[in-house]
Coordinates of C-alpha atoms in Angstrom, one line a residue:
Chain A
M1 CA 19.5 -4.7 134.2
N2 CA 18.7 -4.0 130.6
D3 CA 19.9 -0.4 130.7
Q4 CA 22.5 0.8 128.3
N5 CA 23.8 3.5 130.7
L6 CA 24.3 1.1 133.6
L7 CA 25.8 -1.7 131.5
R8 CA 28.2 0.8 129.9
G9 CA 29.5 1.8 133.3
L10 CA 29.8 -1.8 134.5
F11 CA 31.6 -2.9 131.4
L12 CA 34.1 -0.1 131.6
A13 CA 34.5 -0.8 135.4
I14 CA 35.4 -4.4 134.5
I15 CA 38.0 -3.2 132.0
A16 CA 39.4 -0.8 134.5
G17 CA 39.5 -3.5 137.2
V18 CA 41.3 -6.0 135.1
F19 CA 43.9 -3.6 133.8
G20 CA 44.3 -2.0 137.3
V21 CA 44.7 -5.3 139.2
M22 CA 47.2 -6.6 136.7
A23 CA 49.1 -3.3 136.8
T24 CA 49.8 -3.8 140.5
R25 CA 51.6 -7.1 139.6
Y26 CA 54.3 -5.1 137.8
S27 CA 56.6 -2.9 139.9
V28 CA 54.8 0.5 140.4
G29 CA 57.7 2.6 141.7
T30 CA 57.3 6.2 142.7
F31 CA 56.3 9.2 140.6
A32 CA 59.9 10.3 140.3
H33 CA 61.0 6.8 139.3
A34 CA 58.0 5.3 137.7
G35 CA 58.0 1.5 137.2
P36 CA 56.2 -0.2 134.4
G37 CA 53.0 -0.6 136.4
L38 CA 52.5 3.1 137.5
F39 CA 51.1 4.6 134.4
P40 CA 48.6 1.8 133.6
L41 CA 47.5 1.9 137.2
L42 CA 46.9 5.6 137.0
V43 CA 44.9 5.3 133.8
S44 CA 42.9 2.4 135.2
C45 CA 42.0 4.4 138.3
L46 CA 40.9 7.3 136.1
L47 CA 38.8 5.0 133.9
G48 CA 37.4 3.4 137.1
V49 CA 36.3 6.7 138.5
I50 CA 34.6 7.5 135.2
A51 CA 32.9 4.1 135.2
V52 CA 31.6 4.6 138.7
F53 CA 30.4 8.0 137.8
M54 CA 28.5 6.5 134.8
V55 CA 26.9 3.9 137.1
V56 CA 25.8 6.6 139.4
R57 CA 24.5 8.7 136.6
S58 CA 22.5 5.8 135.1
R59 CA 20.4 5.8 138.3
I60 CA 19.4 9.4 137.6
V61 CA 18.8 9.5 133.8
P62 CA 16.0 7.5 132.1
K63 CA 16.8 3.9 131.1
V64 CA 17.8 3.1 127.5
P65 CA 17.3 -0.5 126.5
V66 CA 20.2 -2.3 124.9
D67 CA 19.5 -3.8 121.5
F68 CA 22.0 -6.7 121.4
S69 CA 21.6 -9.7 119.2
I70 CA 24.0 -12.5 119.8
R71 CA 23.2 -14.3 116.5
N72 CA 25.0 -12.3 113.9
I73 CA 28.1 -11.5 115.9
G74 CA 28.2 -15.1 116.9
I75 CA 28.1 -16.3 113.3
I76 CA 30.8 -13.8 112.3
M77 CA 33.1 -14.9 115.1
V78 CA 32.6 -18.6 114.3
A79 CA 33.3 -17.8 110.6
L80 CA 36.5 -15.9 111.4
C81 CA 37.9 -18.3 114.0
G82 CA 37.0 -21.2 111.8
F83 CA 38.8 -19.6 108.9
V84 CA 42.0 -19.6 110.9
V85 CA 41.6 -23.2 112.2
V86 CA 40.7 -24.6 108.8
S87 CA 43.5 -22.7 107.1
E88 CA 46.0 -24.0 109.6
L89 CA 44.8 -27.6 109.4
L90 CA 44.1 -27.8 105.6
N91 CA 44.9 -24.7 103.6
M92 CA 43.5 -21.3 102.9
I93 CA 41.3 -22.4 100.0
A94 CA 39.3 -24.5 102.5
G95 CA 39.5 -21.6 104.9
I96 CA 37.9 -19.2 102.4
F97 CA 35.3 -21.8 101.7
F98 CA 34.4 -22.1 105.4
L99 CA 34.4 -18.3 105.8
V100 CA 32.0 -17.7 103.0
F101 CA 29.6 -20.5 103.7
V102 CA 29.4 -19.9 107.4
S103 CA 29.3 -16.1 107.4
A104 CA 26.5 -16.2 104.8
F105 CA 24.2 -17.5 107.6
A106 CA 24.2 -14.0 109.0
G107 CA 22.7 -12.6 105.7
T108 CA 19.0 -12.0 105.0
S109 CA 18.8 -15.1 102.8
Y110 CA 21.0 -18.2 102.2
S111 CA 21.8 -19.6 98.8
W112 CA 24.4 -22.3 98.0
V113 CA 24.7 -21.1 94.4
R114 CA 25.4 -17.6 95.4
N115 CA 28.0 -18.7 98.0
L116 CA 29.8 -20.8 95.4
K117 CA 30.0 -17.8 93.1
I118 CA 31.3 -15.6 95.9
F119 CA 33.8 -18.3 96.8
A120 CA 35.0 -18.6 93.2
V121 CA 35.5 -14.8 92.9
L122 CA 37.3 -14.6 96.3
L123 CA 39.6 -17.5 95.3
A124 CA 40.5 -15.7 92.1
V125 CA 41.2 -12.5 94.1
A126 CA 43.3 -14.5 96.6
F127 CA 45.4 -16.0 93.7
A128 CA 45.8 -12.6 92.2
F129 CA 47.0 -11.3 95.5
Q130 CA 49.5 -14.1 95.8
K131 CA 50.8 -14.0 92.2
L132 CA 50.6 -10.3 91.4
L133 CA 51.0 -8.5 94.7
G134 CA 53.3 -11.1 96.2
L135 CA 51.3 -11.7 99.4
N136 CA 52.4 -14.9 101.0
L137 CA 49.0 -16.6 101.3
P138 CA 49.1 -20.3 102.1
L139 CA 46.5 -21.2 99.5
I140 CA 47.6 -24.7 98.8
Chain B
M1 CA 59.0 32.5 98.1
E2 CA 60.7 29.7 99.9
T3 CA 57.3 28.0 100.2
L4 CA 57.0 28.1 96.4
H5 CA 60.4 26.7 96.0
N6 CA 59.6 23.9 98.4
L7 CA 56.3 23.2 96.6
A8 CA 58.1 23.0 93.3
F9 CA 60.5 20.5 95.0
G10 CA 57.5 18.6 96.1
F11 CA 55.9 18.5 92.7
E12 CA 59.1 17.1 91.3
H13 CA 58.5 14.1 93.6
A14 CA 54.8 13.9 93.2
L15 CA 54.8 14.1 89.4
T16 CA 57.0 11.1 88.7
L17 CA 55.1 8.4 86.8
H18 CA 55.5 6.0 89.7
N19 CA 54.0 8.3 92.3
L20 CA 51.3 9.6 89.9
M21 CA 50.1 6.0 89.5
Y22 CA 49.9 5.3 93.2
C23 CA 48.1 8.6 93.8
A24 CA 45.6 7.6 91.1
I25 CA 45.2 4.1 92.5
G26 CA 44.7 5.5 96.0
C27 CA 42.1 8.0 94.9
V28 CA 40.1 5.5 92.8
V29 CA 40.3 2.6 95.3
G30 CA 39.5 4.9 98.2
T31 CA 36.5 6.3 96.4
V32 CA 35.2 2.9 95.5
V33 CA 35.6 1.3 98.9
G34 CA 34.4 4.5 100.6
L35 CA 31.2 4.2 98.5
L36 CA 30.4 0.8 100.0
P37 CA 27.8 0.9 102.7
G38 CA 29.1 0.8 106.2
L39 CA 32.7 1.6 105.4
G40 CA 33.7 5.1 106.4
P41 CA 37.2 6.5 105.9
L42 CA 38.5 4.7 109.0
A43 CA 37.5 1.3 107.9
T44 CA 38.6 2.1 104.3
I45 CA 42.0 3.1 105.3
S46 CA 42.6 0.2 107.6
L47 CA 41.3 -2.2 105.0
L48 CA 43.6 -0.9 102.4
L49 CA 46.6 -0.3 104.7
P50 CA 48.2 -3.7 103.9
L51 CA 48.2 -2.9 100.2
T52 CA 50.9 -0.3 100.9
Y53 CA 53.3 -2.5 102.7
S54 CA 55.3 -3.6 99.7
I55 CA 55.6 0.0 98.2
D56 CA 58.4 2.4 99.0
T57 CA 57.7 5.0 101.7
T58 CA 56.9 8.1 99.7
S59 CA 54.6 6.3 97.3
A60 CA 52.9 4.4 100.1
L61 CA 52.1 7.6 102.0
I62 CA 50.9 9.3 98.8
M63 CA 48.7 6.4 98.1
L64 CA 47.3 6.4 101.7
A65 CA 46.6 10.0 101.5
G66 CA 44.8 9.4 98.2
I67 CA 42.8 6.6 99.8
Y68 CA 41.8 9.0 102.6
Y69 CA 40.4 11.8 100.5
G70 CA 39.0 9.4 98.0
A71 CA 37.1 7.7 100.8
Q72 CA 36.0 11.1 101.9
Y73 CA 34.5 11.9 98.5
G74 CA 33.1 8.3 98.1
D75 CA 31.2 8.9 101.4
S76 CA 29.7 12.1 100.0
V77 CA 28.5 10.2 96.9
S78 CA 26.7 7.5 98.8
A79 CA 25.2 10.2 101.0
I80 CA 24.0 12.3 98.1
T81 CA 22.6 9.6 96.0
M82 CA 21.2 7.2 98.6
K83 CA 21.3 9.0 101.9
I84 CA 23.6 6.4 103.4
P85 CA 25.5 8.6 105.9
H86 CA 28.8 7.7 107.6
A87 CA 29.8 10.0 110.4
S88 CA 31.9 11.9 107.9
S89 CA 29.1 12.8 105.5
I90 CA 26.0 13.5 107.5
V91 CA 25.6 17.0 106.1
A92 CA 25.6 15.6 102.6
C93 CA 22.3 13.9 103.4
I94 CA 20.5 17.1 103.9
D95 CA 20.9 19.2 100.8
G96 CA 22.6 16.6 98.6
Y97 CA 19.9 14.1 99.0
S98 CA 17.2 16.7 98.6
M99 CA 18.8 17.6 95.2
T100 CA 18.6 13.9 94.3
L101 CA 14.9 13.9 95.1
K102 CA 14.5 16.8 92.8
G103 CA 16.3 14.9 90.0
K104 CA 19.5 17.0 90.2
T105 CA 21.9 14.2 91.3
G106 CA 24.4 15.0 88.6
L107 CA 24.5 18.7 89.6
A108 CA 24.9 17.7 93.3
L109 CA 27.8 15.3 92.5
F110 CA 29.4 17.9 90.2
T111 CA 29.1 20.6 92.9
A112 CA 30.6 18.3 95.5
G113 CA 33.5 17.4 93.2
I114 CA 34.3 20.9 92.1
S115 CA 33.9 22.3 95.6
S116 CA 36.2 19.6 96.9
F117 CA 38.7 20.7 94.4
I118 CA 38.5 24.3 95.5
G119 CA 38.5 23.4 99.2
G120 CA 41.5 21.1 98.7
T121 CA 43.5 23.7 96.8
V122 CA 42.9 26.4 99.4
A123 CA 43.8 23.9 102.2
I124 CA 47.1 22.9 100.5
V125 CA 48.2 26.6 100.4
V126 CA 47.4 26.8 104.1
L127 CA 49.2 23.5 104.8
A128 CA 52.3 24.4 102.8
W129 CA 52.6 27.8 104.6
L130 CA 51.5 26.9 108.1
A131 CA 53.0 23.4 108.8
P132 CA 56.6 24.6 108.8
V133 CA 55.8 27.6 111.0
L134 CA 53.9 25.4 113.4
G135 CA 56.8 23.0 113.3
E136 CA 59.0 25.6 114.8
V137 CA 56.5 26.4 117.5
A138 CA 56.4 22.7 118.3
L139 CA 60.1 22.8 119.3
L140 CA 59.1 25.0 122.3
F141 CA 57.0 22.1 123.6
G142 CA 58.5 20.2 126.6
P143 CA 57.2 16.8 127.8
A144 CA 54.7 18.4 130.2
D145 CA 53.3 20.4 127.4
Y146 CA 53.0 17.3 125.2
C147 CA 51.1 15.5 128.0
A148 CA 48.7 18.5 128.4
L149 CA 48.2 18.7 124.6
M150 CA 47.4 15.0 124.3
L151 CA 44.8 15.3 127.1
F152 CA 43.4 18.4 125.5
G153 CA 43.1 16.4 122.2
F154 CA 41.3 13.6 124.1
V155 CA 38.8 16.0 125.6
C156 CA 38.1 17.7 122.2
V157 CA 37.8 14.5 120.3
S158 CA 35.5 13.0 122.9
F159 CA 33.3 15.9 122.8
V160 CA 33.2 16.4 119.1
T161 CA 32.8 12.7 118.0
T162 CA 30.5 11.4 120.7
G163 CA 28.9 14.5 122.1
S164 CA 29.4 13.1 125.5
L165 CA 32.6 14.0 127.2
L166 CA 32.4 11.1 129.6
N167 CA 31.8 8.3 127.1
G168 CA 34.5 9.6 124.7
F169 CA 37.1 10.2 127.4
A170 CA 36.4 6.7 128.8
M171 CA 37.1 5.3 125.4
C172 CA 40.3 7.3 125.1
M173 CA 41.4 5.7 128.4
V174 CA 40.5 2.2 127.1
G175 CA 42.6 3.0 124.0
V176 CA 45.5 4.1 126.2
L177 CA 45.3 0.9 128.2
L178 CA 45.3 -1.2 125.0
G179 CA 48.3 0.8 123.9
M180 CA 50.1 -0.4 127.1
I181 CA 49.9 -4.0 125.9
G182 CA 53.4 -5.2 124.9
T183 CA 56.9 -4.7 126.1
D184 CA 57.6 -1.6 128.2
V185 CA 60.3 0.4 126.4
N186 CA 61.9 1.7 129.6
S187 CA 62.1 -1.5 131.7
G188 CA 61.7 -4.3 129.2
V189 CA 58.9 -5.8 131.3
Q190 CA 56.1 -7.5 129.2
R191 CA 52.8 -5.9 130.2
Y192 CA 49.4 -7.6 129.7
T193 CA 50.8 -10.0 127.2
M194 CA 49.4 -13.0 128.9
D195 CA 52.6 -14.8 127.8
L196 CA 51.4 -14.7 124.2
P197 CA 54.4 -14.1 121.9
S198 CA 52.2 -12.4 119.3
L199 CA 51.4 -9.7 121.9
A200 CA 55.0 -9.0 122.9
D201 CA 55.2 -6.2 120.2
G202 CA 51.9 -4.8 121.3
V203 CA 48.4 -5.1 119.7
S204 CA 48.5 -4.7 116.0
L205 CA 47.1 -1.4 114.8
V206 CA 45.5 -3.1 111.8
S207 CA 43.8 -5.7 114.0
I208 CA 42.2 -3.0 116.2
A209 CA 41.1 -0.8 113.2
L210 CA 39.7 -3.7 111.2
G211 CA 38.0 -5.2 114.2
M212 CA 36.5 -2.1 115.6
F213 CA 35.6 -0.3 112.3
G214 CA 35.3 -3.2 109.9
I215 CA 33.8 -6.2 111.6
A216 CA 31.8 -4.4 114.2
E217 CA 30.3 -2.1 111.4
I218 CA 29.5 -5.1 109.2
T219 CA 27.7 -6.9 112.1
K220 CA 25.7 -3.7 112.9
N221 CA 24.6 -3.5 109.2
L222 CA 23.6 -7.2 109.3
D223 CA 21.5 -6.6 112.4
E224 CA 19.6 -3.9 110.6
K225 CA 18.5 -6.3 107.9
E226 CA 17.5 -3.7 105.4
E227 CA 18.4 -4.1 101.8
R228 CA 19.2 -0.7 100.3
S229 CA 17.6 0.1 97.0
P230 CA 20.3 1.0 94.5
F231 CA 20.3 4.4 92.8
N232 CA 18.8 4.1 89.3
G233 CA 18.2 7.8 88.4
K234 CA 19.9 9.6 85.5
I235 CA 23.0 11.7 86.1
N236 CA 23.6 14.8 84.1
L237 CA 26.9 16.2 85.3
I238 CA 27.3 19.4 83.3
P239 CA 25.8 22.4 85.1
T240 CA 24.6 25.6 83.4
W241 CA 26.6 28.8 83.8
P242 CA 24.3 30.4 86.4
E243 CA 24.4 27.2 88.4
F244 CA 28.2 27.2 88.2
K245 CA 28.4 30.8 89.4
R246 CA 26.5 29.8 92.5
I247 CA 29.1 27.2 93.4
I248 CA 32.1 29.4 93.6
P249 CA 31.4 31.8 96.5
S250 CA 30.0 29.1 98.8
A251 CA 32.9 26.8 98.0
L252 CA 35.4 29.6 98.9
R253 CA 33.6 30.3 102.2
G254 CA 33.5 26.6 102.9
S255 CA 37.3 26.3 102.2
A256 CA 38.1 29.0 104.6
V257 CA 35.9 27.5 107.4
G258 CA 37.1 24.0 106.7
S259 CA 40.8 24.9 106.6
F260 CA 40.4 26.6 110.0
M261 CA 38.4 23.9 111.7
G262 CA 40.7 21.2 110.3
I263 CA 43.6 22.6 112.3
L264 CA 41.9 22.7 115.7
P265 CA 42.5 19.8 118.1
G266 CA 39.6 17.4 117.9
G267 CA 38.6 19.1 114.7
G268 CA 38.4 17.5 111.4
T269 CA 35.9 16.9 108.7
V270 CA 32.7 16.4 110.6
I271 CA 32.9 19.6 112.6
A272 CA 34.1 21.5 109.6
Q273 CA 31.1 20.4 107.5
F274 CA 28.6 21.5 110.2
A275 CA 30.4 24.8 110.6
A276 CA 30.4 25.5 106.9
Y277 CA 26.8 24.5 106.6
A278 CA 25.9 26.9 109.4
V279 CA 27.8 29.7 107.8
E280 CA 26.0 29.1 104.5
R281 CA 22.7 29.2 106.2
K282 CA 23.6 32.6 107.7
V283 CA 25.3 34.4 104.9
S284 CA 24.4 32.8 101.6
K285 CA 22.3 34.9 99.1
Y286 CA 20.1 31.8 98.6
R287 CA 19.9 30.9 102.3
D288 CA 16.1 30.4 102.2
E289 CA 16.6 27.5 99.8
I290 CA 19.2 25.7 102.0
G291 CA 17.8 22.6 103.5
H292 CA 15.7 21.9 100.4
G293 CA 18.3 21.0 97.9
A294 CA 20.3 24.2 97.3
I295 CA 23.6 24.2 95.5
E296 CA 25.1 26.3 98.3
G297 CA 24.3 23.6 100.9
V298 CA 26.3 21.1 99.0
A299 CA 29.2 23.4 97.8
G300 CA 29.9 24.8 101.3
Y301 CA 30.1 21.5 103.1
A302 CA 32.0 19.6 100.4
A303 CA 34.7 22.3 100.2
A304 CA 35.0 22.4 104.0
D305 CA 35.1 18.6 104.1
E306 CA 38.1 18.3 101.7
A307 CA 39.8 21.4 103.2
A308 CA 39.6 20.0 106.7
A309 CA 40.7 16.6 105.5
R310 CA 43.9 18.2 104.4
T311 CA 44.6 20.7 107.0
S312 CA 44.1 18.1 109.7
F313 CA 47.5 16.8 108.6
I314 CA 49.0 20.0 110.0
P315 CA 49.1 19.1 113.7
L316 CA 50.2 15.6 112.8
M317 CA 53.1 16.6 110.6
S318 CA 54.2 19.7 112.5
I319 CA 53.7 18.8 116.1
G320 CA 53.5 15.1 115.8
I321 CA 50.1 14.8 117.6
P322 CA 47.2 13.5 115.6
E323 CA 44.1 15.4 116.3
N324 CA 41.4 12.8 115.4
A325 CA 41.1 9.1 114.8
V326 CA 41.7 9.1 111.1
M327 CA 44.9 11.1 111.7
A328 CA 45.9 8.6 114.4
L329 CA 45.5 5.8 111.9
M330 CA 47.7 7.8 109.5
M331 CA 50.3 8.3 112.1
G332 CA 50.3 4.5 112.7
A333 CA 50.9 4.1 109.0
F334 CA 53.7 6.7 109.0
I335 CA 55.4 4.8 111.9
I336 CA 55.0 1.4 110.2
K337 CA 56.9 3.0 107.3
G338 CA 59.6 4.2 109.7
I339 CA 58.7 7.9 109.7
Q340 CA 58.1 9.6 113.0
P341 CA 55.8 12.6 112.2
G342 CA 56.7 15.7 114.2
P343 CA 58.7 18.9 114.1
N344 CA 61.7 17.0 112.7
M345 CA 59.9 15.4 109.9
I346 CA 60.0 18.3 107.5
A347 CA 63.7 18.8 108.0
S348 CA 64.7 15.1 108.0
H349 CA 62.4 13.9 105.2
P350 CA 61.7 16.9 103.0
H351 CA 60.9 14.9 100.0
I352 CA 58.2 13.0 101.9
F353 CA 56.6 16.0 103.4
W354 CA 56.6 18.2 100.3
G355 CA 55.9 15.3 98.0
L356 CA 52.9 14.5 100.1
V357 CA 51.7 18.1 100.1
A358 CA 52.1 18.3 96.3
S359 CA 50.4 14.9 95.8
M360 CA 47.4 16.1 97.7
W361 CA 46.9 18.7 95.0
V362 CA 47.5 16.1 92.3
G363 CA 45.0 13.8 94.1
N364 CA 42.6 16.7 93.9
V365 CA 42.9 16.9 90.2
F366 CA 42.4 13.1 89.9
L367 CA 39.3 13.5 92.0
V368 CA 37.8 16.0 89.5
V369 CA 38.9 14.5 86.2
L370 CA 38.7 10.9 87.1
N371 CA 36.2 10.3 89.9
V372 CA 33.5 12.8 89.1
P373 CA 32.9 11.6 85.5
L374 CA 33.3 8.0 86.5
V375 CA 31.1 8.1 89.5
R376 CA 28.0 6.9 87.6
Y377 CA 29.7 3.6 86.9
W378 CA 30.8 3.1 90.5
L379 CA 27.3 3.7 91.6
S380 CA 26.5 0.3 90.0
L381 CA 28.5 -1.2 92.9
F382 CA 25.3 -0.7 94.9
K383 CA 23.5 -3.1 92.8
I384 CA 25.6 -5.8 94.5
P385 CA 23.5 -7.0 97.4
Y386 CA 24.9 -6.8 100.9
N387 CA 24.6 -10.6 101.2
V388 CA 27.3 -10.9 98.6
L389 CA 29.4 -8.0 99.8
F390 CA 29.9 -8.8 103.4
P391 CA 31.6 -12.2 103.1
A392 CA 33.9 -10.5 100.7
I393 CA 34.7 -7.7 103.2
L394 CA 35.3 -10.3 105.9
F395 CA 37.7 -12.0 103.6
F396 CA 39.6 -8.8 103.0
C397 CA 39.7 -8.2 106.7
C398 CA 41.3 -11.6 107.1
V399 CA 43.8 -11.2 104.4
G400 CA 44.7 -7.7 105.6
T401 CA 45.4 -8.9 109.1
Y402 CA 47.3 -12.0 107.9
S403 CA 49.6 -10.2 105.5
I404 CA 51.2 -7.9 108.2
N405 CA 53.2 -10.7 109.8
N406 CA 52.1 -13.6 107.6
N407 CA 50.6 -15.0 110.8
L408 CA 47.2 -16.5 110.8
D409 CA 46.9 -16.2 114.6
D410 CA 46.6 -12.4 114.2
V411 CA 43.1 -13.0 112.7
Y412 CA 42.1 -14.1 116.2
Q413 CA 43.1 -10.7 117.5
T414 CA 41.0 -9.0 114.8
A415 CA 38.0 -11.2 115.6
A416 CA 38.4 -10.4 119.3
F417 CA 38.4 -6.7 118.6
G418 CA 35.5 -7.1 116.3
L419 CA 33.6 -8.6 119.2
A420 CA 34.7 -5.9 121.5
G421 CA 33.8 -3.3 118.9
Y422 CA 30.4 -4.7 118.6
V423 CA 29.8 -4.6 122.4
F424 CA 31.1 -1.0 122.5
L425 CA 28.7 -0.1 119.7
R426 CA 25.7 -1.6 121.4
L427 CA 26.7 0.1 124.6
G428 CA 26.7 3.4 122.8
L429 CA 30.4 3.9 123.0
D430 CA 32.2 5.3 119.9
A431 CA 35.4 3.5 118.9
A432 CA 37.0 6.6 117.2
P433 CA 38.3 8.2 120.4
M434 CA 39.7 4.8 121.4
M435 CA 41.8 4.7 118.2
L436 CA 43.3 8.1 119.2
G437 CA 44.0 6.8 122.7
F438 CA 45.6 3.7 121.4
I439 CA 48.1 5.6 119.2
L440 CA 48.8 8.3 121.7
G441 CA 48.9 6.0 124.8
P442 CA 52.6 5.1 124.5
M443 CA 53.6 8.7 123.8
L444 CA 51.5 9.9 126.7
E445 CA 53.2 7.5 129.0
E446 CA 56.6 8.3 127.7
N447 CA 56.1 12.0 128.1
F448 CA 54.4 11.6 131.5
R449 CA 57.3 9.5 132.9
R450 CA 59.8 12.0 131.5
T451 CA 58.0 14.9 133.1
M452 CA 57.8 13.2 136.4
L453 CA 61.5 12.2 136.3
L454 CA 62.6 15.8 135.5
S455 CA 60.4 17.3 138.3
R456 CA 61.2 14.5 140.8
G457 CA 57.6 13.5 141.1
D458 CA 56.2 17.0 141.5
F459 CA 52.8 17.5 139.7
A460 CA 53.1 21.3 140.0
V461 CA 55.4 21.2 137.0
F462 CA 52.3 21.0 134.8
F463 CA 51.2 24.4 136.0
Q464 CA 54.6 26.0 135.8
H465 CA 54.9 25.7 132.1
P466 CA 52.8 28.3 130.4
I467 CA 51.7 26.1 127.5
S468 CA 50.6 23.1 129.6
A469 CA 49.0 25.4 132.2
T470 CA 46.9 27.1 129.6
L471 CA 45.8 23.8 128.1
L472 CA 45.0 22.3 131.5
V473 CA 42.9 25.3 132.4
M474 CA 41.0 25.0 129.2
I475 CA 40.3 21.3 130.0
A476 CA 39.1 22.3 133.4
L477 CA 36.8 25.0 132.1
F478 CA 35.4 22.4 129.6
I479 CA 34.7 19.9 132.4
V480 CA 33.1 22.6 134.5
W481 CA 30.9 23.6 131.6
Q482 CA 29.9 20.0 131.0
V483 CA 29.0 19.3 134.6
F484 CA 27.0 22.6 134.7
S485 CA 25.0 21.7 131.6
F486 CA 24.4 18.2 132.9
I487 CA 22.9 19.5 136.0
R488 CA 20.9 22.1 134.1
N489 CA 19.5 19.5 131.6
K490 CA 19.0 16.9 134.4
G491 CA 21.3 14.5 132.5
A492 CA 19.8 14.5 129.1
T493 CA 23.0 14.3 127.1
K494 CA 22.1 15.5 123.6
P495 CA 24.6 14.8 120.9
L496 CA 26.3 17.9 119.6
I497 CA 25.4 16.8 116.1
D498 CA 21.7 16.3 115.8
V499 CA 20.5 17.3 112.4
M500 CA 19.9 13.9 110.9
P501 CA 16.8 14.5 108.8
Q502 CA 14.2 12.0 110.1
E503 CA 11.6 12.2 107.4
E504 CA 12.0 10.3 104.1

């Protein structure tokens, strides 16, 4: 299963499937009087055909292993979503704190002092954005 | 004569203190952010796009254009000094980096700067003269022709950026589907919104761009875990006269090649650089030295790079169809600012069009007088370790997304696209064609539905119009050629661009 070509085809097939099935739930209409579902359905079908072709081709060409590490992307996703949750619950200062201290786990080394420095600088930048550029950041 | 008059009119707008300032800011910020590892022009523009929201239209577009060619130059700098290539500066790694190894970094940077200036100047002449002419041709285009032109653009971009027609075209289709999200303009039906109010207006352009090109790139760099050694060599910028004389002819050749390649659908800076480099290797007097750190190898590509960066505005501003992902992003920015690029833009907003053209030249001057001498200071940016840099970039992604609608939930969108972008990256799919598909998707649907309505559902209409018929035949020939070469090579899809030097 660990084959880039095969997985690529399957992944695109899933996208085509999801969009295609949902398109049929809107009115499709005829070509002369297209409904909102017609064009997405058409594009999904085209994408589906390409995806099937890719799957078939992956049987012919040599396999390419996928190099996928869940760790870093996972940390980044947690940091970003946490930033939103914390900013909504408390304020954006806490959000930035969370973002910096969690995302830093994805780096090559982890240092509290360094994180505090980054946090301080970013906080200053955020206040500058708010006061000087007029961005409406919910800092406090 | 009329062109000169119009240019003078443009300079009147570009040379106000206000616009000069934004042009300078754009160039400088673009160069600095473009220098950062892992941030190419696409990521740079999307990261800085929110900065332009509060500015008036002309200044905002001037600043964005400045960011764009600043980023282009910044890319070259990091490629020349440290061999950190983005897709847009792969050629710079060949001769530019060889010159650094020989201790001629300053000369390489100066050559790149001056050649960029020459390339940019030539391209602006082409742009000022050709865009209005092409704009008139564009008025001949009917909806069927627009459909065919967009499909042709998809095919060209897919082939040029990914080297694989299939992967690229699939990504264009994914982009088109993402562009369908939101309210259908003809029927008012909400499509694919999953009843989320934030999706009713469609997916935000900035979320897609920051997720796919910002967050996905950062994660990829983090996966590689290598700390880059900063550049510590000396930089002596002033060349000797014989060296200077060698720059000019190559830069002029590069400008011509770049200006031409920039106009073609799917063209743009990458293909222009390779074409110019190939030309230099064939015709230059010093062709034996190219590949081992020759001035010509740098001058030719740098001129072509900047020339193509400017002439690629021509299809966008005269026909209204962006030819590559960067221009698609630009088009998004134009539309956010309430300007619809296309044949009517020059007539309805002459001050914006000519002001932008003139400011491109002003930006060129800034690039030479400001960026080239200051570049040694900006290289110290690389002394900041990536561990410090990436949380900051993430923060800017968050702020950039948030400030569009002052809505924190939009950050979830950016995060989701970051995840999707990472998956695409690991599956070997390039996100650049997707960007084009996303921007052109709604236009493609609109024109397709109009064509079908006019022809009462008859597909033959695509072959009855000469323009669309020609374009479709070209697409068909392309596909046949691809299938043929696939069978002949037994499936080994080699990228078109395969000159990355492997040895250290």
